[in-house]
Amino acid sequence: MDMSDKDKFELEKSNDNPTNYHSSGGLSSDWRFNSTSIPNSSLGLVPIDNQMSVCRGDLVGAASCSSASVIDSFGPAMWEHPTNSQNLVFCDINVQNIASSSNTAGIGKGVPASLRNGIDRTLEMGWNPPNSMLKGGIFLPNAPGVLPQSLSQFPADSAFIERAARFSCFNGGDFGDMVNPFGVPESMGLFSRGGGMMQGPGEVFVGSGMKSVSGGQSQKNVMNAGEASKDISMSVDHMATEGSPLKNETKRESLARSRDEAKKGLGGSSNDSDEAEFSGGSGQDEPSMLEGNCGELSAKSLGSKKRKRSGEDAELDQAKGTPQSAKGSPETQQKGDQKPTSTTSKAGGKQGKQGSQGSDQPKEEYIHVRARRGQATNSHSLAERVRREKISERMKFLQDLVPGCSKVTGKAVMLDEIINYVQSLQRQVEFLSMKLATVNPRLDFNIEGLLAKDILQSRALPPSSLAFSSEMPMAYPALHQSQPGLIPTAFPGMESHSDIIRRTINSQLTTMTAGFKEPAQLPNVWDDELHNVVQMTYGTSAPQDSQDVNEPLPPAHLKVEL
Amino acid sequence: MTSERAAATAHTGSIKNRFARRFLRSLLKIKRSDRLGAGTSTGFQSNEEVTKRNAQRIKTAAYRSMARVVGPRKIWSRALLFKLRYRARIQGAGLRKRRLVSKKKRVLRKENKVQVISREPSRADDLRKLVPGGDSMHICSLLDETAHYIKCLATQVKVMQSIADRFIL
């Protein structure tokens, strides 16, 4: 089937198109088909669609060559090189198509359709980002003013996606609504396909751009997304500015750019596509029908009809009409399904269904997100929001710290509470220092013992809640026995044991006092009050020490128990 | 599991223990200097004065030990240490009053300027006055520092309370 498609393609190409087409297009088509058949089952759909379009093009006659060439050029761009160059070409072609599509909607649609079908989920990721990159590079010089300043500044999160989508919707229609909520790249891809189809070529392009945005963000990086969004805006701009009459020159320009950036063969193919677009003005109806058959949303057909009516101003109509088409997508889709029965493949219908589902789902989510997020999207309000979030986060943290603050709501009241608490703590410190100062004379010979004990306790008793409990028992055995019971897991029996031994040794051997517990930390203390220390330790806990020394078993026992 | 938990508890208790150790050491130092100075100067000083001075010193020691334990990784501890060091240097140099006065003047002038420039003082400004080093902070970092400061102050109060209880017993 692939082979047959290829053959047909080549035949058509040879028939319709001049020499450049052969030189570049044939090879590219081969490439594309091979690659498509390899990666996915869905890729099989691509050739079918192409064939369909080609057939229709044949029916149309002059338009047929255009569509075929478009598809061809598109195909090579997509599949020929897995790298950037083809992407570049592809983007260019798409842009051109869009530019021309304001008049010749059918061709533009045909291209997107093939695009849709031919693109794999896996491949989308690969080619979209570079695509966007290229577009940005190409179209920046054309319409730099359109670029939103805020876009480049956005971080690479979902919010950014939303914003980008919004921007796109701002530019091209309501497309962003559906695109936004899509977190999954696959669904994004499907949806963007569907959405793009719904809105017509320009919007299709936007859709592809959006795809790249979402996919790139979910999987890759911000830069791509940002540029993709830029590209979207650029493309839209192209559409808007370069309406139908100047198609040719603009196409030429873009073509030249594409050539510059792409390879020669690709450039040739793009040329062909351009020609095809030129000629494809008459083939509007057929491509649109084709897309409907392909099972994509037939909203396009609506858009195309509108375009027919309005002619060159079709862009605006599209932008306005896209919401309608989006709403009426199910019905239109049904139409599309009915149409395809004649010639389409099942896969096309499936795709269209998927696209419609995707569009339905994301809509709701998007509304939800939008309601939550609010409208402010410029950088200042964003920063302000971040700041507010930070502050509230800290406030929450402080709420846990400050007693009696948990029930308070409102930042001012909470700040009051915090201030009061800090003041009270500081006052408490003052008061306690007063107390200590008054008590100080009495404690002369208590501190050292306390210090020694503190150190001991801090070692033997990691949980500090007990370290300074007021009823701290002086009897060490009791402590040791009670502690493990309280904190069985945290009690290092060996440590306490060694501490006890050390302490007893220290108390017995006064020569060791210099290196008592913390030789580095406590030299002064022990230097001056050596005797004091020894006396203190003896006085406070000598009997217990002796007990400990006499029976060092309890810790060991405890350890065993632990 | 036991080791993990022990490590965790030791970590949480480490600041407290270190602070207690430091504070006790500084208390010892104060007492020692007291005893050294008792022979010379205490004779013609009233008991209240001595107590007041000692309270001041103890308070300073408590704050310093707290700041030292926290180390330079927090703004408030840095500011506190700087302030205490500055004060101690002034005290040591014996220039305390003059410099303090001038500093006060400077601060006043500064405050006036700030007030002229900015809006009326808010609650955050009150908090800034309470947290050392808070004058030049954003509200976000101020809240961060406040949280840490409150934690440390609470620990300090707890430790001092337990020590005082022990002493009084």
XYZ file of C-alpha atoms in Angstrom:
731
model
C 0.000 0.000 0.000
C 2.728 2.345 0.906
C 4.536 1.400 -2.169
C 1.526 1.902 -4.315
C 0.911 5.272 -2.783
C 4.442 6.223 -3.423
C 4.188 5.166 -6.957
C 1.072 7.115 -7.496
C 2.622 10.053 -5.935
C 5.637 9.945 -8.053
C 3.568 9.455 -11.117
C 1.457 12.402 -10.328
C 4.443 14.448 -9.566
C 6.044 13.525 -12.801
C 2.907 14.306 -14.644
C 2.096 17.526 -13.027
C 5.302 19.046 -12.000
C 8.435 20.217 -13.734
C 11.918 18.963 -13.271
C 12.710 20.272 -9.843
C 9.951 18.239 -8.573
C 11.531 15.097 -9.794
C 14.918 15.931 -8.534
C 13.908 16.642 -5.001
C 10.335 15.615 -4.572
C 10.655 12.035 -5.644
C 13.393 11.269 -3.271
C 11.706 13.059 -0.519
C 8.502 11.213 -1.042
C 10.309 7.929 -0.916
C 11.935 8.917 2.247
C 8.819 9.928 3.802
C 6.928 6.834 2.981
C 9.592 4.532 4.168
C 9.947 6.324 7.388
C 6.265 6.519 7.941
C 5.737 2.853 7.408
C 8.455 2.024 9.855
C 7.576 3.934 12.970
C 3.875 3.624 13.419
C 0.748 1.948 12.348
C -0.894 5.299 12.231
C 1.681 6.310 9.728
C 0.001 4.022 7.347
C -2.741 6.531 7.430
C -0.547 9.191 6.031
C -0.113 7.773 2.638
C -3.763 7.053 2.433
C -4.646 10.587 3.138
C -2.132 11.807 0.721
C -3.468 9.566 -1.881
C -6.913 10.793 -1.246
C -5.875 14.326 -1.543
C -4.036 13.530 -4.659
C -7.016 11.827 -6.165
C -9.165 14.744 -5.389
C -6.638 16.999 -6.791
C -6.786 14.983 -9.952
C -10.477 15.362 -9.991
C -10.155 19.019 -9.579
C -7.638 19.153 -12.273
C -5.454 22.144 -11.955
C -5.931 22.096 -8.251
C -4.837 18.515 -8.119
C -1.273 19.217 -8.955
C -1.247 21.881 -6.351
C -2.476 19.665 -3.641
C -0.182 16.877 -4.606
C 2.770 19.117 -4.761
C 1.852 20.600 -1.480
C 1.671 17.283 0.093
C 4.880 16.274 -1.483
C 6.708 19.267 -0.333
C 5.240 18.797 2.998
C 6.171 15.198 3.074
C 9.820 15.696 2.377
C 9.965 18.451 4.848
C 8.626 16.204 7.471
C 10.304 12.975 6.775
C 13.298 13.420 4.647
C 15.743 14.452 7.268
C 15.063 13.694 10.825
C 16.990 16.829 11.636
C 16.186 20.466 11.579
C 16.537 21.249 7.936
C 13.421 19.468 6.909
C 11.613 20.963 9.750
C 12.641 24.306 8.518
C 11.326 23.643 5.129
C 8.186 22.269 6.490
C 7.552 25.232 8.611
C 8.195 27.520 5.775
C 5.852 25.681 3.588
C 3.232 25.744 6.203
C 3.616 29.407 6.673
C 3.411 29.961 3.015
C 0.389 27.855 2.843
C -1.184 29.865 5.502
C -0.310 33.055 3.831
C -1.846 31.798 0.697
C -4.551 29.960 2.450
C -6.441 33.075 3.194
C -7.490 32.804 -0.379
C -6.822 29.215 -1.202
C -8.027 27.625 1.923
C -8.300 24.208 0.398
C -4.663 23.754 -0.233
C -3.730 24.962 3.138
C -6.131 22.552 4.617
C -4.839 19.771 2.544
C -1.412 20.358 3.844
C -2.452 20.355 7.443
C -4.403 17.236 6.903
C -1.422 15.416 5.595
C 0.533 16.946 8.353
C -1.852 15.667 10.860
C -1.955 12.209 9.552
C 1.676 11.873 8.867
C 2.863 13.115 12.172
C 3.491 10.588 14.808
C 3.171 11.230 18.408
C 6.722 10.292 18.894
C 7.778 12.192 15.879
C 5.855 15.246 16.786
C 8.121 15.883 19.649
C 11.075 15.531 17.418
C 10.087 17.802 14.672
C 7.940 20.342 16.347
C 10.512 22.210 18.377
C 12.949 22.739 15.567
C 10.003 23.610 13.462
C 9.034 26.327 15.779
C 12.581 27.429 16.048
C 12.846 27.812 12.367
C 9.623 29.598 12.045
C 10.702 32.031 14.645
C 13.964 32.593 12.929
C 12.337 33.048 9.616
C 9.466 35.193 10.554
C 10.917 37.347 13.194
C 12.189 39.906 10.730
C 8.836 40.096 9.032
C 6.622 40.979 11.932
C 8.576 41.630 15.077
C 6.055 44.012 16.507
C 3.502 41.312 16.943
C 5.600 39.428 19.370
C 4.301 39.684 22.878
C 6.965 40.715 25.276
C 5.563 38.702 28.055
C 5.850 35.477 26.184
C 9.568 35.223 26.229
C 9.665 35.875 29.921
C 7.360 33.141 30.942
C 8.756 30.205 32.823
C 8.443 26.713 31.456
C 5.526 25.467 33.412
C 1.959 24.703 32.691
C 1.078 28.274 33.292
C 3.272 29.190 30.461
C 1.505 26.760 28.241
C -1.701 28.329 29.193
C -0.473 31.729 28.457
C 0.956 30.722 25.180
C -2.299 29.114 24.308
C -4.158 32.169 25.319
C -1.948 34.248 23.233
C -2.537 32.012 20.342
C -6.206 32.168 20.884
C -5.906 35.842 21.139
C -4.285 35.891 17.803
C -5.935 33.164 15.885
C -9.169 32.460 17.668
C -10.345 30.327 20.522
C -8.004 27.586 19.768
C -6.090 28.172 22.960
C -9.059 27.211 25.036
C -8.875 23.660 24.025
C -5.173 23.424 23.813
C -4.433 24.737 27.240
C -5.604 22.037 29.556
C -3.734 19.374 27.700
C -1.041 18.077 29.879
C -0.311 14.938 27.931
C 1.694 15.458 24.815
C -0.092 12.716 22.985
C -3.468 14.101 23.634
C -2.072 17.449 22.791
C -0.966 16.175 19.512
C -4.321 14.673 18.725
C -6.152 17.620 19.917
C -4.035 20.100 18.204
C -4.575 18.152 15.091
C -8.275 18.257 15.549
C -8.295 21.830 16.623
C -6.114 22.857 13.806
C -8.396 21.177 11.408
C -11.329 22.867 12.915
C -10.025 26.306 12.535
C -8.665 26.097 9.086
C -5.189 26.523 7.754
C -4.137 29.458 9.771
C -5.438 27.922 12.874
C -4.046 24.637 11.827
C -0.742 26.202 11.749
C -1.360 27.674 15.107
C -2.377 24.277 16.253
C 0.843 22.783 15.087
C 2.667 25.536 16.799
C 0.725 24.888 19.933
C 1.525 21.280 19.646
C 5.112 22.053 19.554
C 4.643 24.331 22.501
C 3.000 21.826 24.676
C 5.100 18.936 23.590
C 8.294 20.811 23.876
C 7.450 21.969 27.310
C 6.245 18.719 28.599
C 9.252 16.945 27.306
C 11.908 19.408 26.433
C 12.540 23.037 27.066
C 11.198 26.489 27.333
C 13.022 27.990 24.487
C 11.247 25.934 21.937
C 7.940 26.778 23.404
C 8.666 30.438 23.524
C 9.810 30.479 19.994
C 6.916 28.372 18.961
C 4.572 30.869 20.429
C 6.445 33.588 18.682
C 6.137 31.596 15.565
C 2.481 31.282 16.056
C 2.105 34.939 16.376
C 4.329 35.367 13.410
C 2.365 33.036 11.298
C -0.846 34.656 12.272
C 0.675 37.907 11.419
C 1.630 36.609 8.103
C -1.868 35.591 7.487
C -3.261 38.854 8.564
C -0.830 41.071 6.815
C -0.032 39.223 3.691
C -3.573 38.368 2.777
C -4.170 37.030 -0.649
C -2.997 39.526 -3.207
C 0.585 39.649 -2.091
C 0.758 35.959 -1.731
C 3.229 35.551 -4.443
C 5.858 37.929 -3.232
C 5.565 36.862 0.325
C 5.790 33.317 -0.707
C 8.813 34.061 -2.700
C 10.425 35.739 0.207
C 9.646 32.987 2.587
C 10.723 30.569 -0.013
C 14.041 32.244 -0.333
C 14.447 32.097 3.398
C 13.497 28.511 3.492
C 15.938 27.801 0.788
C 18.628 29.567 2.623
C 18.045 27.604 5.679
C 17.024 24.374 4.118
C 18.756 22.220 1.574
C 18.461 22.658 -2.124
C 16.154 19.780 -2.709
C 13.872 20.902 -0.015
C 13.898 24.327 -1.464
C 12.811 22.885 -4.741
C 10.003 21.075 -3.115
C 8.963 24.211 -1.409
C 8.945 25.882 -4.765
C 6.631 23.269 -5.978
C 4.435 23.779 -3.040
C 4.345 27.442 -3.776
C 3.289 26.848 -7.291
C 0.752 24.447 -6.076
C -0.625 27.003 -3.774
C -0.832 29.511 -6.495
C -2.720 27.231 -8.676
C -4.670 25.776 -5.836
C -6.908 28.746 -5.426
C -9.536 26.982 -7.369
C -9.288 23.820 -5.381
C -10.665 25.159 -2.186
C -13.684 22.997 -2.051
C -11.943 19.786 -2.725
C -9.275 20.011 -0.085
C -11.790 20.966 2.477
C -13.922 18.036 1.501
C -10.884 15.928 1.656
C -10.224 16.916 5.179
C -13.734 16.230 6.139
C -13.275 12.825 4.678
C -10.114 12.375 6.508
C -12.216 12.459 9.590
C -10.742 15.590 10.953
C -13.194 18.056 12.252
C -15.146 19.505 9.437
C -15.161 22.839 11.106
C -12.634 23.570 8.473
C -15.176 23.116 5.871
C -17.226 25.669 7.678
C -14.268 27.929 7.760
C -13.638 27.324 4.112
C -17.195 28.122 3.240
C -16.942 31.282 5.152
C -13.798 32.001 3.379
C -15.484 31.481 0.129
C -18.036 33.988 1.085
C -15.752 36.585 2.443
C -12.930 35.940 0.114
C -9.758 37.592 1.219
C -11.055 38.672 4.576
C -11.465 35.081 5.461
C -8.912 35.324 8.203
C -11.062 37.438 10.368
C -13.967 35.214 9.672
C -11.905 32.271 10.654
C -10.867 33.846 13.844
C -14.430 34.652 14.662
C -15.838 31.522 13.224
C -13.489 29.208 15.011
C -15.401 29.245 18.245
C -18.563 28.466 16.428
C -16.923 25.705 14.551
C -15.447 24.418 17.753
C -18.834 24.288 19.326
C -20.404 22.787 16.316
C -17.559 20.396 15.881
C -19.493 17.266 16.733
C -22.066 17.919 14.082
C -19.496 18.921 11.579
C -17.535 15.906 12.500
C -20.483 13.753 11.799
C -20.702 15.317 8.429
C -17.101 14.612 7.952
C -17.648 11.020 8.897
C -20.472 10.696 6.475
C -18.364 12.057 3.731
C -15.446 9.822 4.374
C -17.525 6.699 3.961
C -17.090 7.075 0.287
C -13.360 7.207 0.103
C -11.739 7.632 3.458
C -10.021 5.123 5.606
C -11.220 4.157 9.039
C -8.142 5.553 10.545
C -9.021 9.015 9.398
C -12.374 8.819 11.104
C -10.752 7.554 14.221
C -8.410 10.413 14.260
C -11.191 12.852 13.844
C -13.063 11.302 16.726
C -10.048 11.424 18.898
C -9.512 14.998 18.007
C -13.059 15.867 18.877
C -12.824 14.086 22.188
C -9.634 15.838 22.973
C -11.168 19.163 22.150
C -14.157 18.479 24.349
C -12.146 17.418 27.344
C -9.669 20.212 27.450
C -12.291 22.833 27.119
C -13.725 22.145 30.530
C -10.358 21.857 32.145
C -9.276 25.014 30.569
C -12.248 26.861 31.904
C -11.449 25.568 35.328
C -7.856 26.615 35.111
C -8.763 29.934 33.711
C -11.196 30.630 36.474
C -8.535 29.820 38.956
C -5.798 31.718 37.303
C -7.486 34.938 36.531
C -6.752 37.227 33.715
C -3.562 38.933 34.708
C -0.771 37.500 32.665
C 1.750 40.235 32.356
C 5.009 39.802 34.095
C 4.320 42.266 36.848
C 1.183 40.664 38.044
C 2.837 37.311 37.714
C 5.701 38.326 39.906
C 3.280 39.819 42.334
C 1.355 36.610 42.451
C 4.476 34.631 43.086
C 5.440 36.991 45.830
C 2.072 36.753 47.438
C 2.222 32.998 47.307
C 5.604 33.055 48.907
C 4.443 35.326 51.661
C 1.390 33.272 52.400
C 3.515 30.167 52.471
C 5.780 31.720 55.036
C 2.830 32.957 56.951
C 1.565 29.456 57.133
C 4.888 28.305 58.416
C 4.885 31.014 61.021
C 1.374 30.104 61.947
C 2.627 26.744 63.045
C 5.407 28.293 65.029
C 3.473 30.909 66.870
C 1.062 29.507 69.409
C -2.450 30.782 69.226
C -1.955 31.919 65.692
C -3.515 28.960 64.001
C -7.026 30.283 64.112
C -6.161 33.751 63.046
C -6.954 34.699 59.506
C -5.654 37.724 57.830
C -2.096 38.725 57.418
C -2.226 41.873 59.471
C -3.593 40.086 62.491
C -1.098 37.355 62.041
C 1.707 39.833 61.851
C 0.443 41.338 65.063
C 0.477 37.948 66.653
C 3.950 37.258 65.451
C 5.199 40.583 66.710
C 3.615 39.990 70.045
C 5.136 36.580 70.268
C 8.595 37.783 69.408
C 8.284 40.555 71.905
C 7.125 38.191 74.567
C 9.993 35.868 73.846
C 12.469 38.652 74.056
C 10.929 39.825 77.262
C 11.101 36.314 78.561
C 14.758 36.163 77.751
C 15.283 39.380 79.595
C 13.339 38.184 82.530
C 15.166 34.913 82.649
C 18.491 36.597 82.454
C 17.416 38.751 85.357
C 16.441 35.677 87.203
C 19.694 34.021 86.447
C 21.548 37.113 87.518
C 19.787 37.191 90.830
C 20.316 33.542 91.324
C 23.801 33.664 90.018
C 25.704 34.059 93.270
C 24.087 31.004 94.643
C 24.927 28.897 91.690
C 28.594 29.335 91.662
C 29.362 25.777 92.240
C 26.390 24.381 90.450
C 27.076 25.468 86.958
C 29.981 23.233 86.292
C 28.077 20.243 87.367
C 25.218 21.336 85.235
C 27.506 21.838 82.320
C 29.007 18.437 82.718
C 25.574 17.015 83.019
C 24.343 18.908 80.036
C 27.098 17.561 77.972
C 26.481 14.106 79.248
C 22.844 14.363 78.633
C 23.270 15.832 75.254
C 25.294 12.814 74.406
C 23.453 10.143 76.191
C 20.103 11.628 75.445
C 19.760 12.920 71.963
C 16.133 13.872 72.283
C 16.526 17.274 73.760
C 13.075 17.400 75.202
C 14.373 15.534 78.171
C 17.671 17.250 78.363
C 16.417 20.193 80.306
C 13.375 18.866 81.955
C 13.021 20.485 85.307
C 12.708 17.287 87.194
C 15.887 15.964 85.805
C 17.029 13.347 88.224
C 20.456 13.585 89.618
C 20.719 9.885 89.918
C 22.293 8.634 86.797
C 21.222 5.063 87.026
C 17.653 6.194 87.246
C 18.157 8.391 84.256
C 19.664 5.661 82.294
C 16.961 3.292 83.160
C 14.177 5.701 82.509
C 15.531 7.091 79.312
C 15.615 3.926 77.363
C 12.106 3.226 78.368
C 11.073 6.592 77.125
C 13.092 6.572 74.007
C 13.973 3.033 73.248
C 15.037 3.518 69.713
C 17.101 6.598 70.079
C 19.100 5.461 73.004
C 22.637 4.520 72.153
C 23.605 2.251 74.959
C 27.229 2.152 74.083
C 27.533 5.849 74.063
C 26.044 6.325 77.444
C 28.134 3.571 78.763
C 31.304 5.078 77.493
C 30.217 8.413 78.808
C 29.732 7.046 82.218
C 33.065 5.406 82.173
C 34.682 8.520 80.941
C 33.021 10.599 83.533
C 34.063 8.325 86.314
C 37.532 8.229 85.020
C 37.589 11.947 84.868
C 36.294 12.326 88.315
C 38.806 9.903 89.621
C 41.777 11.111 87.695
C 42.138 14.821 88.070
C 44.945 14.865 85.595
C 42.553 14.012 82.858
C 40.310 16.962 83.417
C 42.015 19.076 80.823
C 40.731 16.722 78.231
C 37.481 16.217 79.973
C 34.584 16.194 77.622
C 35.357 18.699 75.012
C 38.955 19.625 75.273
C 38.690 22.103 72.475
C 35.562 23.720 73.691
C 36.027 23.910 77.390
C 39.594 24.743 78.110
C 38.986 27.909 80.035
C 36.437 26.467 82.288
C 38.531 23.616 83.316
C 41.718 25.483 83.503
C 40.615 27.745 86.233
C 38.254 25.628 88.141
C 39.775 22.298 87.965
C 39.201 21.462 91.556
C 35.786 22.837 91.398
C 34.929 20.565 88.624
C 36.155 17.530 90.323
C 34.384 18.465 93.462
C 31.249 19.279 91.647
C 31.075 16.127 89.757
C 31.743 14.259 92.891
C 29.301 16.251 94.882
C 26.480 15.987 92.506
C 26.804 12.526 91.290
C 29.570 10.784 93.054
C 27.462 8.069 94.568
C 25.719 7.435 91.356
C 29.007 7.389 89.613
C 30.255 4.814 91.900
C 27.155 2.872 91.283
C 27.636 3.197 87.633
C 31.164 2.157 87.853
C 30.311 -0.695 90.075
C 27.545 -1.838 87.855
C 28.010 -0.845 84.272
C 25.570 -3.525 83.319
C 22.318 -1.576 83.058
C 23.237 0.114 79.829
C 24.387 -3.129 78.425
C 21.206 -4.746 79.523
C 19.239 -2.021 78.002
C 21.173 -2.309 74.875
C 20.404 -5.940 74.703
C 16.812 -5.165 75.283
C 16.869 -2.597 72.582
C 16.094 2.542 61.969
C 17.281 3.285 65.423
C 20.340 4.985 64.120
C 18.309 7.071 61.729
C 15.979 8.213 64.354
C 18.780 8.894 66.744
C 20.458 11.000 64.117
C 17.286 12.895 63.446
C 16.636 13.577 67.058
C 20.232 14.511 67.595
C 19.945 16.939 64.760
C 16.862 18.574 66.129
C 18.308 18.653 69.573
C 21.712 19.707 68.484
C 21.009 23.404 68.355
C 19.452 23.288 71.734
C 22.273 21.351 73.272
C 24.900 23.426 71.676
C 23.181 26.538 72.753
C 22.890 25.253 76.292
C 26.524 24.378 76.401
C 27.574 27.694 75.058
C 25.294 29.556 77.330
C 26.485 27.706 80.355
C 30.031 28.347 79.444
C 29.414 32.027 79.054
C 27.588 31.967 82.357
C 30.645 30.427 83.879
C 32.767 33.058 82.346
C 30.580 35.776 83.700
C 30.683 34.304 87.111
C 34.387 33.913 87.013
C 34.891 37.482 85.996
C 32.442 38.399 88.683
C 34.427 36.631 91.266
C 37.576 38.136 89.956
C 36.036 41.549 90.061
C 34.339 40.951 93.373
C 37.435 41.765 95.325
C 38.023 45.020 93.549
C 34.829 46.719 92.572
C 31.855 44.985 94.073
C 32.508 46.503 97.422
C 31.163 49.903 96.624
C 28.471 48.863 94.188
C 24.971 48.206 95.289
C 23.579 44.777 94.943
C 20.968 45.885 92.487
C 23.456 47.401 90.172
C 25.466 44.258 90.178
C 22.386 42.248 89.466
C 21.362 44.538 86.686
C 24.724 44.424 85.115
C 24.812 40.712 85.434
C 21.393 40.399 83.930
C 22.517 42.478 80.999
C 25.570 40.378 80.572
C 23.664 37.197 80.839
C 21.204 38.379 78.317
C 23.939 39.367 75.966
C 25.604 36.044 76.538
C 22.396 34.240 75.782
C 21.869 36.112 72.554
C 25.420 35.708 71.526
C 25.486 32.022 72.187
C 22.295 31.657 70.257
C 23.667 33.565 67.314
C 26.924 31.698 67.454
C 25.167 28.394 67.441
C 23.087 29.350 64.476
C 26.161 30.596 62.727
C 26.446 32.938 59.780
C 23.938 31.197 57.589
C 21.075 33.325 58.821
C 20.814 37.032 58.440
C 19.477 37.670 61.868
C 22.283 35.814 63.570
C 24.837 37.694 61.562
C 23.244 40.991 62.389
C 22.966 40.052 66.016
C 26.553 39.003 66.252
C 27.642 42.137 64.548
C 25.600 44.260 66.866
C 26.879 42.509 69.951
C 30.423 42.670 68.775
C 30.052 46.296 67.989
C 28.647 46.959 71.393
C 31.328 44.933 73.092
C 33.997 46.826 71.235
C 32.483 50.092 72.260
C 32.301 48.899 75.808
C 35.874 47.750 75.715
C 36.997 51.032 74.283
C 35.072 52.952 76.851
C 33.496 55.110 74.210
C 30.120 53.706 74.599
C 28.095 56.740 75.408
C 29.425 59.110 72.861
C 29.249 56.657 70.051
C 25.912 55.409 71.054
C 24.567 58.878 71.019
C 25.980 59.550 67.636
C 24.674 56.273 66.382
C 21.290 57.079 67.714
C 21.334 60.374 65.980
C 22.345 58.743 62.788
C 19.665 56.164 63.116
C 17.129 58.801 63.839
C 18.119 60.783 60.846
C 17.965 57.719 58.738
C 14.604 56.779 60.031
C 13.305 60.221 59.361
C 14.504 60.058 55.849
C 13.009 56.664 55.346
C 9.740 57.791 56.719
C 9.709 60.790 54.501
C 10.362 58.653 51.517
C 8.079 55.757 52.227
C 4.629 55.311 53.636
C 3.673 55.201 57.263
C 5.139 52.349 59.261
C 3.262 49.119 58.882
C 3.206 45.978 60.916
C 6.036 44.620 58.884
C 8.139 47.542 59.966
C 7.414 46.723 63.551
C 8.543 43.242 62.910
C 11.648 44.580 61.237
C 12.564 46.381 64.374
C 12.238 43.225 66.381
C 14.180 40.891 64.190
C 17.870 41.753 64.131
C 19.010 42.764 60.726
C 15.473 43.041 59.509
C 15.547 46.667 58.405
C 16.863 45.901 54.988
C 14.908 42.801 54.212
C 12.119 42.056 51.845
C 8.956 40.949 53.446
C 9.554 37.412 52.231
C 12.997 37.071 53.700
C 11.849 38.936 56.743
C 9.223 36.317 57.357
C 11.752 33.598 56.775
C 14.150 35.095 59.244
C 11.381 35.718 61.673
C 10.394 32.112 61.615
C 13.903 30.986 62.334
C 14.412 33.638 64.902
C 11.269 32.666 66.689
C 12.335 29.090 66.749
C 15.688 29.928 68.192
C 14.240 32.341 70.686
C 11.813 29.739 71.874
C 14.639 27.287 72.302
C 16.624 29.859 74.137
C 13.784 30.608 76.457
C 13.280 26.956 77.125
C 16.896 26.391 77.926
C 17.154 29.414 80.119
C 13.989 28.440 81.868
C 15.280 24.999 82.643
C 18.570 26.377 83.859
C 16.840 28.899 86.048
C 14.639 26.190 87.448
C 17.626 24.090 88.209
C 19.339 26.994 89.873
C 16.408 27.900 91.954
C 15.992 24.386 93.089
